[in-house]
Short mmCIF file of C-alpha atoms and ligand atoms in Angstrom, two decimals:
data_model
loop_
_atom_site.label_atom_id
_atom_site.label_comp_id
_atom_site.label_asym_id
_atom_site.label_seq_id
_atom_site.Cartn_x
_atom_site.Cartn_y
_atom_site.Cartn_z
CA MET A 63 15.12 24.59 -0.80
CA GLU A 64 12.08 26.67 -1.67
CA HIS A 65 9.80 26.79 -4.68
CA GLN A 66 7.72 29.58 -6.10
CA ILE A 67 4.20 28.45 -6.86
CA GLU A 68 1.42 30.23 -8.59
CA ASP A 69 -1.28 31.08 -6.07
CA ARG A 70 -4.64 31.45 -7.77
CA SER A 71 -6.26 32.35 -4.47
CA GLY A 72 -5.93 36.02 -5.29
CA LEU A 73 -3.64 36.50 -2.29
CA GLY A 74 -0.53 36.81 -4.41
CA VAL A 75 2.25 34.39 -5.22
CA GLY A 76 3.32 32.42 -2.17
CA VAL A 77 6.64 30.87 -1.26
CA VAL A 78 6.26 27.38 0.15
CA PRO A 79 8.80 24.87 1.40
CA SER A 80 9.87 22.26 -1.12
CA LEU A 81 7.10 19.69 -1.44
CA ILE A 82 7.70 17.72 -4.57
CA PRO A 83 11.34 16.64 -4.28
CA SER A 84 11.49 13.62 -2.04
CA VAL A 85 15.21 13.90 -1.27
CA SER A 86 17.18 16.86 -0.02
CA LEU A 87 20.81 17.54 0.76
CA GLY A 88 21.29 17.11 4.50
CA PRO A 89 23.60 19.05 6.81
CA THR A 90 26.25 16.35 6.45
CA GLY A 91 26.28 16.80 2.70
CA LEU A 92 24.71 13.35 2.37
CA PHE A 93 21.24 12.83 1.06
CA ASP A 94 18.64 12.70 3.81
CA ALA A 95 16.18 9.83 3.83
CA PRO A 96 13.31 10.56 1.45
CA SER A 97 10.42 12.22 3.26
CA SER A 98 7.16 10.33 3.25
CA LEU A 99 4.00 11.61 1.61
CA ASN A 100 2.48 11.97 5.09
CA GLU A 101 5.30 14.34 6.08
CA ARG A 102 4.97 16.33 2.87
CA LEU A 103 1.19 16.56 3.31
CA ALA A 104 1.67 17.93 6.85
CA VAL A 105 3.99 20.66 5.46
CA LEU A 106 1.45 21.52 2.78
CA HIS A 107 -1.35 21.62 5.36
CA ARG A 108 0.60 24.13 7.49
CA THR A 109 1.35 26.16 4.36
CA ILE A 110 -2.30 26.38 3.33
CA ARG A 111 -3.30 27.55 6.82
CA ALA A 112 -0.56 30.14 6.96
CA LEU A 113 -0.64 31.50 3.42
CA SER A 114 -4.25 31.23 2.39
CA GLY A 115 -5.93 32.67 5.45
CA LEU A 116 -7.65 29.32 6.05
CA GLU A 117 -6.62 28.89 9.68
CA GLY A 118 -9.80 26.87 10.31
CA LEU A 119 -8.76 24.12 7.90
CA GLY A 120 -8.34 21.29 10.39
CA ARG A 121 -7.73 18.30 8.18
CA VAL A 122 -6.36 17.37 4.77
CA ALA A 123 -6.43 13.71 3.82
CA VAL A 124 -6.15 11.57 0.73
CA THR A 125 -7.78 8.26 -0.12
CA THR A 126 -6.60 6.20 -3.07
CA TYR A 127 -8.97 4.40 -5.43
CA ASP A 128 -8.42 0.85 -6.67
CA ALA A 129 -10.53 0.36 -9.79
CA GLY A 130 -9.94 -3.43 -9.67
CA THR A 131 -11.77 -3.80 -6.37
CA ASP A 132 -13.78 -0.52 -6.40
CA GLU A 133 -12.17 0.24 -3.02
CA LEU A 134 -11.32 3.64 -1.62
CA ARG A 135 -8.54 3.27 0.96
CA THR A 136 -7.27 5.80 3.48
CA PHE A 137 -3.73 6.71 2.44
CA ILE A 138 -2.30 9.90 3.95
CA ASP A 139 -3.72 12.24 6.57
CA SER A 140 -2.86 15.51 8.29
CA SER A 141 -5.35 16.30 11.07
CA ASP A 142 -5.35 18.78 13.96
CA ARG A 143 -7.29 16.30 16.12
CA PRO A 144 -7.41 12.53 16.36
CA THR A 145 -9.90 10.70 14.17
CA GLU A 146 -10.50 7.00 13.86
CA LEU A 147 -10.09 7.23 10.15
CA ALA A 148 -6.99 5.17 9.60
CA HIS A 149 -6.79 1.73 8.01
CA TYR A 150 -10.25 2.21 6.59
CA GLN A 151 -11.69 1.17 3.27
CA ALA A 152 -15.07 1.54 1.59
CA ARG A 153 -16.58 0.86 -1.80
CA LEU A 154 -16.86 3.88 -4.04
CA SER A 155 -20.12 2.48 -5.47
CA ALA A 156 -21.66 2.75 -1.97
CA THR A 157 -21.01 6.50 -1.76
CA THR A 158 -23.35 8.45 -4.03
CA MET A 159 -21.81 11.84 -3.34
CA LEU A 160 -18.31 10.70 -4.30
CA ILE A 161 -19.49 8.91 -7.45
CA GLU A 162 -21.15 12.16 -8.55
CA ALA A 163 -18.00 14.13 -7.81
CA ALA A 164 -15.87 11.66 -9.80
CA ARG A 165 -18.28 11.67 -12.77
CA ALA A 166 -18.46 15.46 -12.83
CA ARG A 167 -14.71 15.76 -12.12
CA SER A 168 -15.67 18.42 -9.62
CA TRP A 169 -15.74 18.97 -5.88
CA ARG A 170 -18.59 18.32 -3.46
CA ILE A 171 -19.27 20.13 -0.18
CA LEU A 172 -20.91 18.19 2.63
CA ALA A 173 -22.25 19.28 6.02
CA LEU A 174 -21.51 16.69 8.69
CA HIS A 175 -24.57 15.88 10.81
CA PRO A 176 -24.93 13.92 14.05
CA PRO A 177 -24.87 10.21 13.22
CA SER A 178 -28.38 8.86 12.78
CA GLU A 179 -29.85 5.42 12.19
CA ASP A 180 -29.54 5.82 8.43
CA ASN A 181 -26.09 7.40 8.56
CA ARG A 182 -23.90 4.96 10.35
CA LYS A 183 -21.05 5.13 7.88
CA ARG A 184 -17.80 5.00 9.78
CA HIS A 185 -16.30 7.74 7.64
CA SER A 186 -18.91 10.43 8.49
CA ARG A 187 -19.33 9.22 12.07
CA SER A 188 -15.59 9.38 12.85
CA LEU A 189 -15.29 12.87 11.43
CA TYR A 190 -18.35 14.10 13.33
CA ASP A 191 -17.15 12.52 16.59
CA ALA A 192 -13.77 14.22 16.14
CA GLY A 193 -15.57 17.59 16.01
CA TYR A 194 -15.54 18.28 12.27
CA ARG A 195 -18.71 19.84 10.89
CA SER A 196 -17.99 20.50 7.23
CA SER A 197 -16.26 18.57 4.51
CA LEU A 198 -14.99 19.15 0.97
CA ALA A 199 -14.19 16.22 -1.34
CA VAL A 200 -12.21 16.71 -4.55
CA PRO A 201 -11.47 13.83 -6.99
CA PHE A 202 -8.12 13.65 -8.77
CA PHE A 203 -7.13 11.76 -11.90
CA ASP A 204 -4.29 10.71 -14.14
CA TYR A 205 -4.37 9.44 -17.73
CA SER A 206 -5.69 6.06 -16.56
CA GLY A 207 -8.67 7.42 -14.63
CA LEU A 208 -9.68 8.18 -11.06
CA LEU A 209 -6.76 7.97 -8.63
CA GLY A 210 -8.52 9.03 -5.45
CA PHE A 211 -9.97 11.93 -3.48
CA VAL A 212 -8.53 14.77 -1.45
CA PHE A 213 -10.66 15.53 1.60
CA PHE A 214 -10.63 18.80 3.54
CA ASN A 215 -12.42 19.23 6.88
CA SER A 216 -13.16 22.00 9.32
CA THR A 217 -14.85 22.25 12.71
CA ALA A 218 -16.73 25.33 11.46
CA ASP A 219 -20.15 24.98 9.82
CA GLY A 220 -20.22 26.22 6.24
CA PHE A 221 -16.43 26.63 6.15
CA PHE A 222 -16.23 25.63 2.47
CA ASP A 223 -19.03 27.92 1.26
CA GLY A 224 -18.15 30.94 -0.87
CA GLY A 225 -14.89 30.79 -2.79
CA VAL A 226 -12.96 28.39 -0.54
CA PRO A 227 -12.92 25.42 -2.97
CA GLN A 228 -11.47 27.68 -5.68
CA ARG A 229 -8.77 28.85 -3.27
CA LEU A 230 -7.91 25.26 -2.42
CA TRP A 231 -7.82 24.14 -6.04
CA PRO A 232 -4.09 24.85 -6.69
CA TYR A 233 -3.22 22.86 -3.57
CA VAL A 234 -5.30 19.92 -4.78
CA GLN A 235 -3.25 19.98 -7.99
CA LEU A 236 -0.06 19.97 -5.94
CA ILE A 237 -1.23 17.03 -3.80
CA ALA A 238 -2.30 15.14 -6.94
CA LEU A 239 1.12 15.77 -8.48
CA MET A 240 2.90 14.55 -5.34
CA ILE A 241 0.87 11.35 -5.34
CA THR A 242 0.99 10.63 -9.08
CA ASN A 243 4.80 11.05 -8.98
CA GLU A 244 5.02 8.39 -6.35
CA LEU A 245 2.40 6.06 -7.83
CA THR A 246 4.08 6.29 -11.22
CA ALA A 247 7.44 5.26 -9.75
CA ALA A 248 5.84 2.32 -7.94
CA ARG A 249 3.99 1.33 -11.12
CA ILE A 250 7.23 1.45 -13.12
CA ALA A 251 8.81 -0.91 -10.60
CA ARG A 252 5.86 -3.30 -10.77
CA ALA A 253 5.53 -3.10 -14.55
CA GLY A 254 9.27 -3.71 -15.03
CA ALA A 255 9.16 -6.78 -12.82
CA LYS A 256 6.00 -8.15 -14.46
CA THR A 257 7.56 -7.76 -17.90
CA ILE A 258 10.60 -9.73 -16.79
CA GLN A 259 8.39 -12.45 -15.31
CA GLY A 260 6.26 -12.59 -18.45
CA PHE A 261 9.28 -13.73 -20.46
CA SER A 262 10.13 -16.66 -18.23
CA HIS A 263 8.67 -20.03 -17.30
CA TYR A 264 8.41 -18.70 -13.79
CA LYS A 265 4.88 -17.68 -14.80
CA ASP A 266 3.98 -21.36 -15.20
CA THR A 267 4.83 -22.27 -11.65
CA GLU A 268 3.50 -19.30 -9.76
CA THR A 269 0.51 -17.64 -11.31
CA ALA A 270 -0.16 -13.94 -11.20
CA THR A 271 -2.93 -14.72 -8.76
CA HIS A 272 -0.46 -16.23 -6.28
CA GLN A 273 1.24 -12.86 -6.24
CA GLU A 274 -2.03 -10.97 -5.87
CA ARG A 275 -3.34 -13.21 -3.09
CA MET A 276 -0.01 -13.03 -1.31
CA ALA A 277 -0.22 -9.22 -1.48
CA HIS A 278 -3.72 -9.30 0.02
CA TYR A 279 -2.62 -11.63 2.84
CA SER A 280 0.33 -9.30 3.54
CA ARG A 281 -2.04 -6.36 3.77
CA LEU A 282 -4.36 -8.32 6.07
CA ILE A 283 -1.47 -9.13 8.44
CA ALA A 284 -0.32 -5.49 8.46
CA LEU A 285 -3.83 -4.12 9.04
CA GLU A 286 -4.42 -6.57 11.87
CA ASN A 287 -1.28 -5.36 13.66
CA ALA A 288 -1.37 -1.73 12.48
CA THR A 289 -2.00 -0.21 15.91
CA ARG A 290 0.55 -2.36 17.72
CA TRP A 291 3.25 -1.71 15.11
CA GLN A 292 2.13 1.92 14.53
CA LEU A 293 1.89 1.42 10.80
CA THR A 294 0.64 4.19 8.55
CA ASP A 295 -1.72 3.58 5.67
CA GLU A 296 1.06 4.83 3.41
CA TYR A 297 3.37 2.04 4.61
CA ILE A 298 0.64 -0.59 4.23
CA GLU A 299 -0.22 0.56 0.72
CA HIS A 300 3.43 0.28 -0.36
CA LEU A 301 3.62 -3.15 1.26
CA PHE A 302 0.64 -4.15 -0.88
CA TRP A 303 2.11 -2.68 -4.07
CA PHE A 304 5.51 -4.32 -3.73
CA ALA A 305 4.54 -7.72 -2.27
CA PRO A 306 3.96 -9.37 -5.70
CA LEU A 307 7.60 -8.81 -6.64
CA HIS A 308 9.11 -10.94 -3.86
CA ASP A 309 10.07 -13.88 -6.10
CA ILE A 310 11.25 -11.89 -9.11
CA GLY A 311 14.64 -13.67 -8.88
CA LYS A 312 13.01 -16.98 -9.92
CA VAL A 313 13.35 -15.80 -13.51
CA GLY A 314 17.02 -16.77 -13.14
CA VAL A 315 16.38 -20.32 -11.90
CA PRO A 316 16.54 -23.07 -14.58
CA ASP A 317 13.19 -24.47 -15.74
CA SER A 318 14.37 -28.01 -14.97
CA ILE A 319 14.39 -27.03 -11.30
CA LEU A 320 11.39 -24.69 -11.26
CA LEU A 321 9.13 -27.19 -13.01
CA LYS A 322 10.45 -30.38 -11.38
CA PRO A 323 7.49 -32.35 -10.06
CA GLY A 324 9.39 -34.18 -7.32
CA LYS A 325 11.70 -33.36 -4.43
CA LEU A 326 14.78 -31.25 -5.22
CA THR A 327 18.28 -32.64 -4.70
CA ASP A 328 20.66 -30.69 -2.43
CA ASP A 329 22.33 -29.08 -5.45
CA GLU A 330 18.99 -28.16 -6.99
CA LEU A 331 17.84 -26.69 -3.69
CA LEU A 332 20.97 -24.58 -3.60
CA ALA A 333 20.26 -23.33 -7.13
CA MET A 334 16.65 -22.58 -6.15
CA LYS A 335 17.77 -20.57 -3.12
CA LYS A 336 19.82 -18.38 -5.44
CA HIS A 337 16.58 -16.72 -6.57
CA VAL A 338 16.97 -14.32 -3.64
CA ALA A 339 20.44 -13.13 -4.74
CA ILE A 340 19.27 -12.89 -8.37
CA GLY A 341 16.22 -10.92 -7.24
CA ILE A 342 18.38 -8.47 -5.28
CA GLU A 343 20.47 -7.91 -8.39
CA ILE A 344 17.35 -7.24 -10.48
CA ILE A 345 15.94 -4.80 -7.92
CA ASN A 346 19.25 -2.96 -7.65
CA THR A 347 19.38 -2.67 -11.45
CA MET A 348 15.81 -1.41 -11.57
CA LYS A 349 16.50 1.13 -8.83
CA ARG A 350 19.50 2.39 -10.76
CA GLU A 351 18.00 2.38 -14.26
CA PHE A 352 14.59 3.78 -13.31
CA HIS A 353 16.01 6.21 -10.74
CA LEU A 354 13.83 4.75 -8.00
CA ASP A 355 16.25 5.53 -5.19
CA GLY A 356 14.36 8.68 -4.21
CA LEU A 357 11.15 6.74 -3.74
CA PRO A 358 10.18 6.60 -0.07
CA TYR A 359 9.51 3.03 1.02
CA ILE A 360 11.61 1.60 -1.83
CA SER A 361 13.25 -0.39 0.98
CA ILE A 362 10.01 -2.40 1.21
CA LEU A 363 10.59 -3.60 -2.34
CA TYR A 364 14.18 -4.51 -1.52
CA ASN A 365 13.18 -6.32 1.66
CA ALA A 366 10.35 -8.16 -0.11
CA VAL A 367 12.96 -9.75 -2.32
CA ALA A 368 15.83 -10.03 0.17
CA CYS A 369 14.06 -11.17 3.35
CA HIS A 370 11.01 -13.29 2.49
CA HIS A 371 12.93 -16.52 3.26
CA GLU A 372 14.48 -15.38 6.54
CA SER A 373 13.16 -17.15 9.68
CA VAL A 374 12.70 -15.61 13.12
CA ASP A 375 14.82 -18.39 14.69
CA GLY A 376 17.73 -17.53 12.39
CA SER A 377 17.42 -20.70 10.30
CA GLY A 378 16.37 -18.93 7.10
CA TYR A 379 18.34 -17.63 4.13
CA PRO A 380 20.24 -15.86 2.63
CA ASN A 381 21.60 -14.13 5.76
CA GLY A 382 20.24 -16.18 8.66
CA LEU A 383 18.79 -13.06 10.29
CA ALA A 384 16.80 -13.64 13.49
CA GLY A 385 13.85 -11.94 15.23
CA ASP A 386 13.79 -8.16 14.86
CA GLN A 387 16.90 -8.24 12.66
CA ILE A 388 14.48 -9.22 9.92
CA PRO A 389 12.70 -6.10 8.68
CA LEU A 390 9.01 -6.16 9.54
CA GLU A 391 7.95 -6.50 5.91
CA GLY A 392 10.23 -9.53 5.56
CA ARG A 393 8.46 -11.25 8.45
CA ILE A 394 5.04 -10.36 7.01
CA PHE A 395 5.89 -11.53 3.48
CA ALA A 396 7.33 -14.82 4.76
CA VAL A 397 4.02 -15.81 6.36
CA ALA A 398 1.81 -14.52 3.54
CA ASP A 399 3.97 -16.27 0.94
CA VAL A 400 4.12 -19.68 2.58
CA PHE A 401 0.40 -19.64 3.39
CA ASP A 402 -0.49 -19.08 -0.25
CA ALA A 403 2.13 -21.56 -1.47
CA LEU A 404 0.63 -24.25 0.79
CA THR A 405 -3.00 -23.53 -0.12
CA GLY A 406 -2.23 -23.38 -3.86
CA GLU A 407 -1.28 -26.13 -6.26
CA ARG A 408 2.30 -26.37 -7.50
CA PRO A 409 4.04 -28.83 -9.85
CA TYR A 410 5.58 -30.54 -6.84
CA LYS A 411 2.61 -30.62 -4.42
CA LYS A 412 -1.14 -30.82 -3.98
CA ARG A 413 -3.19 -28.04 -2.46
CA TRP A 414 -3.54 -27.98 1.34
CA SER A 415 -6.76 -26.91 3.05
CA ASN A 416 -6.73 -23.59 4.91
CA GLU A 417 -7.00 -25.50 8.17
CA GLU A 418 -3.95 -27.66 7.39
CA ALA A 419 -1.92 -24.63 6.31
CA LEU A 420 -2.86 -22.66 9.43
CA ASP A 421 -2.00 -25.63 11.66
CA TYR A 422 1.39 -25.81 9.96
CA LEU A 423 1.96 -22.08 10.64
CA ILE A 424 0.84 -22.45 14.27
CA ASP A 425 3.36 -25.31 14.72
CA LEU A 426 6.18 -23.09 13.47
CA SER A 427 4.96 -19.88 15.10
CA GLY A 428 7.85 -18.30 17.04
CA LYS A 429 10.27 -20.76 15.43
CA ARG A 430 10.28 -20.05 11.74
CA TYR A 431 7.48 -17.46 11.63
CA ASP A 432 6.61 -14.27 13.52
CA PRO A 433 3.79 -15.19 15.96
CA LEU A 434 1.90 -11.93 15.39
CA CYS A 435 1.90 -12.49 11.64
CA VAL A 436 0.65 -16.05 12.15
CA SER A 437 -2.15 -15.02 14.53
CA ALA A 438 -3.26 -12.31 12.12
CA LEU A 439 -4.13 -15.06 9.63
CA VAL A 440 -5.42 -17.55 12.21
CA ASP A 441 -7.81 -14.90 13.61
CA ASN A 442 -9.12 -13.82 10.22
CA VAL A 443 -10.33 -16.92 8.41
CA PRO A 444 -13.41 -15.15 6.93
CA ALA A 445 -11.11 -12.47 5.40
CA ILE A 446 -8.88 -15.24 3.98
CA ASP A 447 -11.98 -16.92 2.49
CA ALA A 448 -13.01 -13.60 0.91
CA ILE A 449 -9.58 -13.17 -0.71
CA GLN A 450 -9.69 -16.74 -2.02
CA ARG A 451 -13.23 -16.27 -3.37
CA ARG A 452 -12.13 -13.13 -5.19
CA PHE A 453 -9.45 -15.15 -7.01
CA ALA A 454 -11.48 -18.38 -7.12
CA ARG A 455 -11.45 -18.70 -10.91
CA GLU A 456 -7.69 -18.47 -11.05
CA LEU A 457 -7.27 -20.94 -8.17
CA ALA A 458 -8.52 -23.62 -10.54
CA VAL A 459 -5.59 -22.98 -12.94
FE1 FE2 B 59 10.96 -17.01 -2.69
FE1 FE2 B 60 5.95 -16.66 -3.66
#
């Protein structure tokens, strides 16, 4: 499939491979798996080099912006040489040039200099070490505000001088469109689930902050193992977005069970365990009604709900999957979820200290829980403290 796009570069209208649709009809007549944003960015990168006479454009990358934490996070990247710029985050407020660009809603060109004492920022240093000498940063927005930045890099000095930013402008719009399409779908999924939760007593037993902390712990575990598991930033970001929805099925569990202060009877436990099946039904309905099937990584949302109670020794539920049969995100969510459940207060239990909760996880490491997920928490107590401090006020609820 090909699309005509308007090329305001002055080089005429170009024909580029399909970039926006995330599904295509495969040779078997079945729908191919949705292509990831990383794959689509790589196609766009090749297209820009070939059609716009910008052969020296070595890198196109996107960082997303989280207004809640003021964090810019690496998201997708197409580079002609390795950089160390994956799994990286920085505060926007610490980067004057990018704040200016966001305020002016305009691009900024930057020459990359050898790292000096006063320029030890990992971002600039990594790009310089990889051989890049010039950089162009362009902010992009949606109705709610700043969504992130598109970065272009070249090994040539002064590559972005002259009319190059104007020639790249249509491509920035295309990248922004690609990303907002995907973010909007993910937001719909999250907003739908939060609305459902808001109408149930489920909100009384597990606060919104449990879900947020659990998402942060999941991200911490994924980042810690990113190299070993070869995880992309795109995967990790989706993991973070969808983690809070893991217990959506609890909206279908009776209040008498959810709010019971004491131990559950066998029958009650059985009813409680049904929250996974109910959650799967809700997610399948949402996928169907909101047309989310074409969303790459939608399987993470499904697995968050379906697999967060599976155990690596096969003793979990609902399917008794073992080891690698459990999707990676299921193993990550299981550890993040139980850690926050133990260290938070619930109607049926007091709060455990971090040390007690980590000891519990260590005891069950390799039995119920994935050892690499457990060590990611055990080895990062200061990061856990930082997450808990960020949500300290809500912890007192
Ligand atoms: Fe659960
Ligand atoms: Fe939970």
